Amino acid sequence: MLLVVLPFLPELVILLTSLFAGLSGCRPASDAGCPIGNSAAEIIRHALDAGFVVGSRFGDGLAVLWLAACCWLITLGWARLWSRLLLAFAVSLVCAFVPYFGPMLSISHLVNPKCSPNEGGVGDCIVYGGDVGGVAHQVVGLGWRILEGAPIAIGIFVVYAVVAVVTDLRARRQALRSPADSLDRPPA
């Protein structure tokens, strides 16, 4: 489970920072800084940087390694074929969409008159009194990386499904042969 959640920690940090900022009375459109840690804006900016790196690297092929590791752990942890396939499909769907849209969606509630992230990088993005503009604009453009990442994730699932089904069929066939083989042998 942790292996699946790990790439999405930056989005979780952004959401939790926003929650704590709201609970302490800070507003996203405020010019005053919000004193959570160093500042809420700085925490969000660093988390957006990390989310952008994750999304970029998943599109560059990290998804192959990540999903292969997840599928291997699923195979080790679940005995039934249908449960392994269902989990692998769910993880593949998550990895096909969340790395590219997660950072953008995690700041969508922070959009205000002083912060309107866009692909063109036009304008500042002031949130909780600090500028997160450059990276906020970058994560909006990250959505296009789904054209590279989603086929990788779905392809890994298809390969896993074929290997899992073939392996399961061979194991069943071998199990059916074993009792027959034992009947042919003379008693010891």
PDB file of C-alpha atoms in Angstrom:
ATOM      1  CA  MET A   1       0.000   0.000   0.000  1.00  0.00           C
ATOM      2  CA  LEU A   2       2.793   2.404   0.904  1.00  0.00           C
ATOM      3  CA  LEU A   3       4.435   1.788  -2.464  1.00  0.00           C
ATOM      4  CA  VAL A   4       1.261   2.953  -4.213  1.00  0.00           C
ATOM      5  CA  VAL A   5       0.798   6.029  -1.996  1.00  0.00           C
ATOM      6  CA  LEU A   6       4.423   7.202  -1.929  1.00  0.00           C
ATOM      7  CA  PRO A   7       4.414   9.043  -5.296  1.00  0.00           C
ATOM      8  CA  PHE A   8       1.360  10.989  -4.195  1.00  0.00           C
ATOM      9  CA  LEU A   9       2.742  12.339  -0.926  1.00  0.00           C
ATOM     10  CA  PRO A  10       3.285  15.823  -2.403  1.00  0.00           C
ATOM     11  CA  GLU A  11      -0.445  16.142  -3.095  1.00  0.00           C
ATOM     12  CA  LEU A  12      -1.217  14.935   0.416  1.00  0.00           C
ATOM     13  CA  VAL A  13       1.189  17.533   1.842  1.00  0.00           C
ATOM     14  CA  ILE A  14      -0.545  20.282  -0.140  1.00  0.00           C
ATOM     15  CA  LEU A  15      -3.990  19.210   1.025  1.00  0.00           C
ATOM     16  CA  LEU A  16      -2.923  18.873   4.670  1.00  0.00           C
ATOM     17  CA  THR A  17      -1.109  22.224   4.602  1.00  0.00           C
ATOM     18  CA  SER A  18      -4.236  23.865   3.216  1.00  0.00           C
ATOM     19  CA  LEU A  19      -6.349  22.162   5.872  1.00  0.00           C
ATOM     20  CA  PHE A  20      -4.104  23.339   8.721  1.00  0.00           C
ATOM     21  CA  ALA A  21      -3.885  26.826   7.197  1.00  0.00           C
ATOM     22  CA  GLY A  22      -7.682  27.004   7.034  1.00  0.00           C
ATOM     23  CA  LEU A  23      -8.015  25.734  10.603  1.00  0.00           C
ATOM     24  CA  SER A  24      -5.605  28.423  11.799  1.00  0.00           C
ATOM     25  CA  GLY A  25      -7.645  31.134  10.073  1.00  0.00           C
ATOM     26  CA  CYS A  26      -5.517  31.712   6.975  1.00  0.00           C
ATOM     27  CA  ARG A  27      -7.144  32.331   3.605  1.00  0.00           C
ATOM     28  CA  PRO A  28      -5.573  31.474   0.217  1.00  0.00           C
ATOM     29  CA  ALA A  29      -6.133  34.990  -1.201  1.00  0.00           C
ATOM     30  CA  SER A  30      -4.586  36.736   1.809  1.00  0.00           C
ATOM     31  CA  ASP A  31      -1.539  38.974   1.380  1.00  0.00           C
ATOM     32  CA  ALA A  32      -0.375  38.079   4.883  1.00  0.00           C
ATOM     33  CA  GLY A  33       1.766  34.996   5.275  1.00  0.00           C
ATOM     34  CA  CYS A  34       0.377  31.976   7.008  1.00  0.00           C
ATOM     35  CA  PRO A  35       2.740  30.789   9.755  1.00  0.00           C
ATOM     36  CA  ILE A  36       2.620  27.031   9.350  1.00  0.00           C
ATOM     37  CA  GLY A  37       6.183  25.821   9.598  1.00  0.00           C
ATOM     38  CA  ASN A  38       8.165  28.414   7.658  1.00  0.00           C
ATOM     39  CA  SER A  39       5.101  29.420   5.675  1.00  0.00           C
ATOM     40  CA  ALA A  40       2.187  27.638   4.059  1.00  0.00           C
ATOM     41  CA  ALA A  41       3.123  29.070   0.647  1.00  0.00           C
ATOM     42  CA  GLU A  42       6.669  27.735   0.890  1.00  0.00           C
ATOM     43  CA  ILE A  43       5.488  24.268   1.925  1.00  0.00           C
ATOM     44  CA  ILE A  44       3.006  24.226  -0.967  1.00  0.00           C
ATOM     45  CA  ARG A  45       5.638  25.460  -3.439  1.00  0.00           C
ATOM     46  CA  HIS A  46       8.076  22.682  -2.426  1.00  0.00           C
ATOM     47  CA  ALA A  47       5.320  20.048  -2.539  1.00  0.00           C
ATOM     48  CA  LEU A  48       4.317  21.270  -6.011  1.00  0.00           C
ATOM     49  CA  ASP A  49       7.950  20.976  -7.099  1.00  0.00           C
ATOM     50  CA  ALA A  50       8.023  17.393  -5.840  1.00  0.00           C
ATOM     51  CA  GLY A  51       4.663  16.605  -7.501  1.00  0.00           C
ATOM     52  CA  PHE A  52       5.946  18.037 -10.782  1.00  0.00           C
ATOM     53  CA  VAL A  53       9.088  15.885 -10.611  1.00  0.00           C
ATOM     54  CA  VAL A  54       7.018  12.748  -9.875  1.00  0.00           C
ATOM     55  CA  GLY A  55       4.618  13.438 -12.750  1.00  0.00           C
ATOM     56  CA  SER A  56       7.453  14.226 -15.157  1.00  0.00           C
ATOM     57  CA  ARG A  57       9.427  11.118 -14.237  1.00  0.00           C
ATOM     58  CA  PHE A  58       6.375   8.865 -14.417  1.00  0.00           C
ATOM     59  CA  GLY A  59       5.847  10.123 -17.969  1.00  0.00           C
ATOM     60  CA  ASP A  60       9.529   9.502 -18.704  1.00  0.00           C
ATOM     61  CA  GLY A  61       9.216   5.831 -17.801  1.00  0.00           C
ATOM     62  CA  LEU A  62       9.425   5.614 -14.005  1.00  0.00           C
ATOM     63  CA  ALA A  63       5.883   4.266 -14.189  1.00  0.00           C
ATOM     64  CA  VAL A  64       7.247   1.045 -15.719  1.00  0.00           C
ATOM     65  CA  LEU A  65       9.519   0.358 -12.765  1.00  0.00           C
ATOM     66  CA  TRP A  66       6.996   1.533 -10.194  1.00  0.00           C
ATOM     67  CA  LEU A  67       4.156  -0.568 -11.583  1.00  0.00           C
ATOM     68  CA  ALA A  68       6.377  -3.601 -12.034  1.00  0.00           C
ATOM     69  CA  ALA A  69       7.330  -3.374  -8.349  1.00  0.00           C
ATOM     70  CA  CYS A  70       3.666  -2.953  -7.346  1.00  0.00           C
ATOM     71  CA  CYS A  71       2.595  -5.939  -9.484  1.00  0.00           C
ATOM     72  CA  TRP A  72       5.355  -8.089  -8.033  1.00  0.00           C
ATOM     73  CA  LEU A  73       4.232  -7.221  -4.488  1.00  0.00           C
ATOM     74  CA  ILE A  74       0.607  -7.880  -5.433  1.00  0.00           C
ATOM     75  CA  THR A  75       1.624 -11.318  -6.715  1.00  0.00           C
ATOM     76  CA  LEU A  76       3.421 -12.060  -3.452  1.00  0.00           C
ATOM     77  CA  GLY A  77       0.574 -10.801  -1.288  1.00  0.00           C
ATOM     78  CA  TRP A  78      -2.582 -12.180  -2.898  1.00  0.00           C
ATOM     79  CA  ALA A  79      -3.235 -15.795  -3.790  1.00  0.00           C
ATOM     80  CA  ARG A  80      -6.352 -15.547  -5.968  1.00  0.00           C
ATOM     81  CA  LEU A  81      -5.940 -14.568  -9.587  1.00  0.00           C
ATOM     82  CA  TRP A  82      -9.008 -12.320  -9.720  1.00  0.00           C
ATOM     83  CA  SER A  83      -7.873 -10.333  -6.663  1.00  0.00           C
ATOM     84  CA  ARG A  84      -4.378  -9.871  -8.123  1.00  0.00           C
ATOM     85  CA  LEU A  85      -5.807  -8.721 -11.452  1.00  0.00           C
ATOM     86  CA  LEU A  86      -8.278  -6.360  -9.788  1.00  0.00           C
ATOM     87  CA  LEU A  87      -5.595  -4.794  -7.591  1.00  0.00           C
ATOM     88  CA  ALA A  88      -3.136  -4.506 -10.475  1.00  0.00           C
ATOM     89  CA  PHE A  89      -5.827  -2.854 -12.592  1.00  0.00           C
ATOM     90  CA  ALA A  90      -6.662  -0.382  -9.813  1.00  0.00           C
ATOM     91  CA  VAL A  91      -2.990   0.483  -9.248  1.00  0.00           C
ATOM     92  CA  SER A  92      -2.485   0.875 -13.008  1.00  0.00           C
ATOM     93  CA  LEU A  93      -5.439   3.251 -13.255  1.00  0.00           C
ATOM     94  CA  VAL A  94      -4.148   5.296 -10.344  1.00  0.00           C
ATOM     95  CA  CYS A  95      -0.692   5.484 -11.914  1.00  0.00           C
ATOM     96  CA  ALA A  96      -2.202   6.313 -15.301  1.00  0.00           C
ATOM     97  CA  PHE A  97      -3.956   9.455 -14.058  1.00  0.00           C
ATOM     98  CA  VAL A  98      -2.917  10.721 -10.616  1.00  0.00           C
ATOM     99  CA  PRO A  99       0.757  11.617 -11.284  1.00  0.00           C
ATOM    100  CA  TYR A 100      -0.346  13.965 -14.052  1.00  0.00           C
ATOM    101  CA  PHE A 101      -3.532  15.466 -12.645  1.00  0.00           C
ATOM    102  CA  GLY A 102      -2.886  15.098  -8.901  1.00  0.00           C
ATOM    103  CA  PRO A 103      -0.716  18.198  -8.441  1.00  0.00           C
ATOM    104  CA  MET A 104      -3.135  20.346 -10.456  1.00  0.00           C
ATOM    105  CA  LEU A 105      -6.170  19.041  -8.579  1.00  0.00           C
ATOM    106  CA  SER A 106      -4.458  19.452  -5.213  1.00  0.00           C
ATOM    107  CA  ILE A 107      -4.178  23.226  -5.743  1.00  0.00           C
ATOM    108  CA  SER A 108      -7.544  23.718  -7.447  1.00  0.00           C
ATOM    109  CA  HIS A 109      -9.127  24.810  -4.169  1.00  0.00           C
ATOM    110  CA  LEU A 110      -6.422  27.498  -3.803  1.00  0.00           C
ATOM    111  CA  VAL A 111      -7.334  29.327  -7.014  1.00  0.00           C
ATOM    112  CA  ASN A 112      -8.244  32.913  -6.168  1.00  0.00           C
ATOM    113  CA  PRO A 113      -8.118  36.350  -7.835  1.00  0.00           C
ATOM    114  CA  LYS A 114      -4.368  36.482  -7.103  1.00  0.00           C
ATOM    115  CA  CYS A 115      -3.663  32.952  -8.286  1.00  0.00           C
ATOM    116  CA  SER A 116      -4.939  31.495 -11.512  1.00  0.00           C
ATOM    117  CA  PRO A 117      -2.457  28.841 -12.685  1.00  0.00           C
ATOM    118  CA  ASN A 118      -2.364  28.367 -16.450  1.00  0.00           C
ATOM    119  CA  GLU A 119      -0.258  26.602 -19.067  1.00  0.00           C
ATOM    120  CA  GLY A 120       1.055  29.870 -20.427  1.00  0.00           C
ATOM    121  CA  GLY A 121       2.647  30.782 -17.102  1.00  0.00           C
ATOM    122  CA  VAL A 122       0.933  34.168 -17.170  1.00  0.00           C
ATOM    123  CA  GLY A 123       0.650  36.034 -13.892  1.00  0.00           C
ATOM    124  CA  ASP A 124       1.746  35.482 -10.355  1.00  0.00           C
ATOM    125  CA  CYS A 125       0.165  32.945  -8.106  1.00  0.00           C
ATOM    126  CA  ILE A 126      -0.052  34.328  -4.584  1.00  0.00           C
ATOM    127  CA  VAL A 127      -1.322  31.810  -2.049  1.00  0.00           C
ATOM    128  CA  TYR A 128      -1.260  32.401   1.707  1.00  0.00           C
ATOM    129  CA  GLY A 129       0.852  35.520   1.146  1.00  0.00           C
ATOM    130  CA  GLY A 130       3.600  33.789  -0.852  1.00  0.00           C
ATOM    131  CA  ASP A 131       4.258  33.318  -4.557  1.00  0.00           C
ATOM    132  CA  VAL A 132       3.988  29.736  -5.813  1.00  0.00           C
ATOM    133  CA  GLY A 133       3.456  30.880  -9.414  1.00  0.00           C
ATOM    134  CA  GLY A 134       6.195  29.277 -11.480  1.00  0.00           C
ATOM    135  CA  VAL A 135       5.633  25.732 -10.327  1.00  0.00           C
ATOM    136  CA  ALA A 136       1.849  26.193 -10.101  1.00  0.00           C
ATOM    137  CA  HIS A 137       1.850  27.054 -13.802  1.00  0.00           C
ATOM    138  CA  GLN A 138       4.090  24.056 -14.571  1.00  0.00           C
ATOM    139  CA  VAL A 139       1.781  21.515 -12.909  1.00  0.00           C
ATOM    140  CA  VAL A 140      -1.130  22.729 -15.032  1.00  0.00           C
ATOM    141  CA  GLY A 141       0.841  21.721 -18.123  1.00  0.00           C
ATOM    142  CA  LEU A 142       1.661  18.360 -16.559  1.00  0.00           C
ATOM    143  CA  GLY A 143      -1.742  17.030 -17.611  1.00  0.00           C
ATOM    144  CA  TRP A 144      -0.475  16.626 -21.162  1.00  0.00           C
ATOM    145  CA  ARG A 145       2.038  14.033 -19.952  1.00  0.00           C
ATOM    146  CA  ILE A 146      -0.867  11.605 -19.589  1.00  0.00           C
ATOM    147  CA  LEU A 147      -0.491  10.963 -23.322  1.00  0.00           C
ATOM    148  CA  GLU A 148       2.836   9.306 -22.497  1.00  0.00           C
ATOM    149  CA  GLY A 149       2.116   7.866 -19.065  1.00  0.00           C
ATOM    150  CA  ALA A 150      -1.346   6.336 -19.425  1.00  0.00           C
ATOM    151  CA  PRO A 151      -0.368   3.978 -22.272  1.00  0.00           C
ATOM    152  CA  ILE A 152       2.648   2.874 -20.221  1.00  0.00           C
ATOM    153  CA  ALA A 153       0.471   2.114 -17.192  1.00  0.00           C
ATOM    154  CA  ILE A 154      -2.195   0.296 -19.183  1.00  0.00           C
ATOM    155  CA  GLY A 155       0.482  -1.618 -21.130  1.00  0.00           C
ATOM    156  CA  ILE A 156       2.131  -2.784 -17.909  1.00  0.00           C
ATOM    157  CA  PHE A 157      -1.260  -4.005 -16.659  1.00  0.00           C
ATOM    158  CA  VAL A 158      -1.904  -5.939 -19.899  1.00  0.00           C
ATOM    159  CA  VAL A 159       1.521  -7.593 -19.704  1.00  0.00           C
ATOM    160  CA  TYR A 160       0.964  -8.415 -16.015  1.00  0.00           C
ATOM    161  CA  ALA A 161      -2.510  -9.821 -16.723  1.00  0.00           C
ATOM    162  CA  VAL A 162      -1.227 -12.090 -19.499  1.00  0.00           C
ATOM    163  CA  VAL A 163       1.674 -13.348 -17.371  1.00  0.00           C
ATOM    164  CA  ALA A 164      -0.580 -13.855 -14.315  1.00  0.00           C
ATOM    165  CA  VAL A 165      -3.233 -15.769 -16.278  1.00  0.00           C
ATOM    166  CA  VAL A 166      -0.678 -17.984 -18.048  1.00  0.00           C
ATOM    167  CA  THR A 167       1.125 -18.689 -14.776  1.00  0.00           C
ATOM    168  CA  ASP A 168      -2.154 -19.502 -13.021  1.00  0.00           C
ATOM    169  CA  LEU A 169      -3.263 -21.843 -15.828  1.00  0.00           C
ATOM    170  CA  ARG A 170       0.072 -23.671 -15.769  1.00  0.00           C
ATOM    171  CA  ALA A 171      -0.112 -24.057 -11.987  1.00  0.00           C
ATOM    172  CA  ARG A 172      -3.646 -25.468 -12.241  1.00  0.00           C
ATOM    173  CA  ARG A 173      -2.638 -27.861 -14.998  1.00  0.00           C
ATOM    174  CA  GLN A 174       0.345 -29.011 -12.942  1.00  0.00           C
ATOM    175  CA  ALA A 175      -1.892 -29.525  -9.885  1.00  0.00           C
ATOM    176  CA  LEU A 176      -4.274 -31.676 -11.934  1.00  0.00           C
ATOM    177  CA  ARG A 177      -1.407 -33.847 -13.190  1.00  0.00           C
ATOM    178  CA  SER A 178       0.179 -34.405  -9.790  1.00  0.00           C
ATOM    179  CA  PRO A 179      -2.492 -36.762  -8.356  1.00  0.00           C
ATOM    180  CA  ALA A 180      -2.503 -38.835 -11.548  1.00  0.00           C
ATOM    181  CA  ASP A 181       1.291 -39.112 -11.488  1.00  0.00           C
ATOM    182  CA  SER A 182       1.196 -40.397  -7.914  1.00  0.00           C
ATOM    183  CA  LEU A 183      -1.260 -43.174  -8.891  1.00  0.00           C
ATOM    184  CA  ASP A 184       1.088 -44.472 -11.607  1.00  0.00           C
ATOM    185  CA  ARG A 185       3.996 -44.895  -9.229  1.00  0.00           C
ATOM    186  CA  PRO A 186       4.437 -48.139  -7.303  1.00  0.00           C
ATOM    187  CA  PRO A 187       4.174 -47.874  -3.516  1.00  0.00           C
ATOM    188  CA  ALA A 188       7.438 -47.464  -1.683  1.00  0.00           C
TER     189      ALA A 188
END
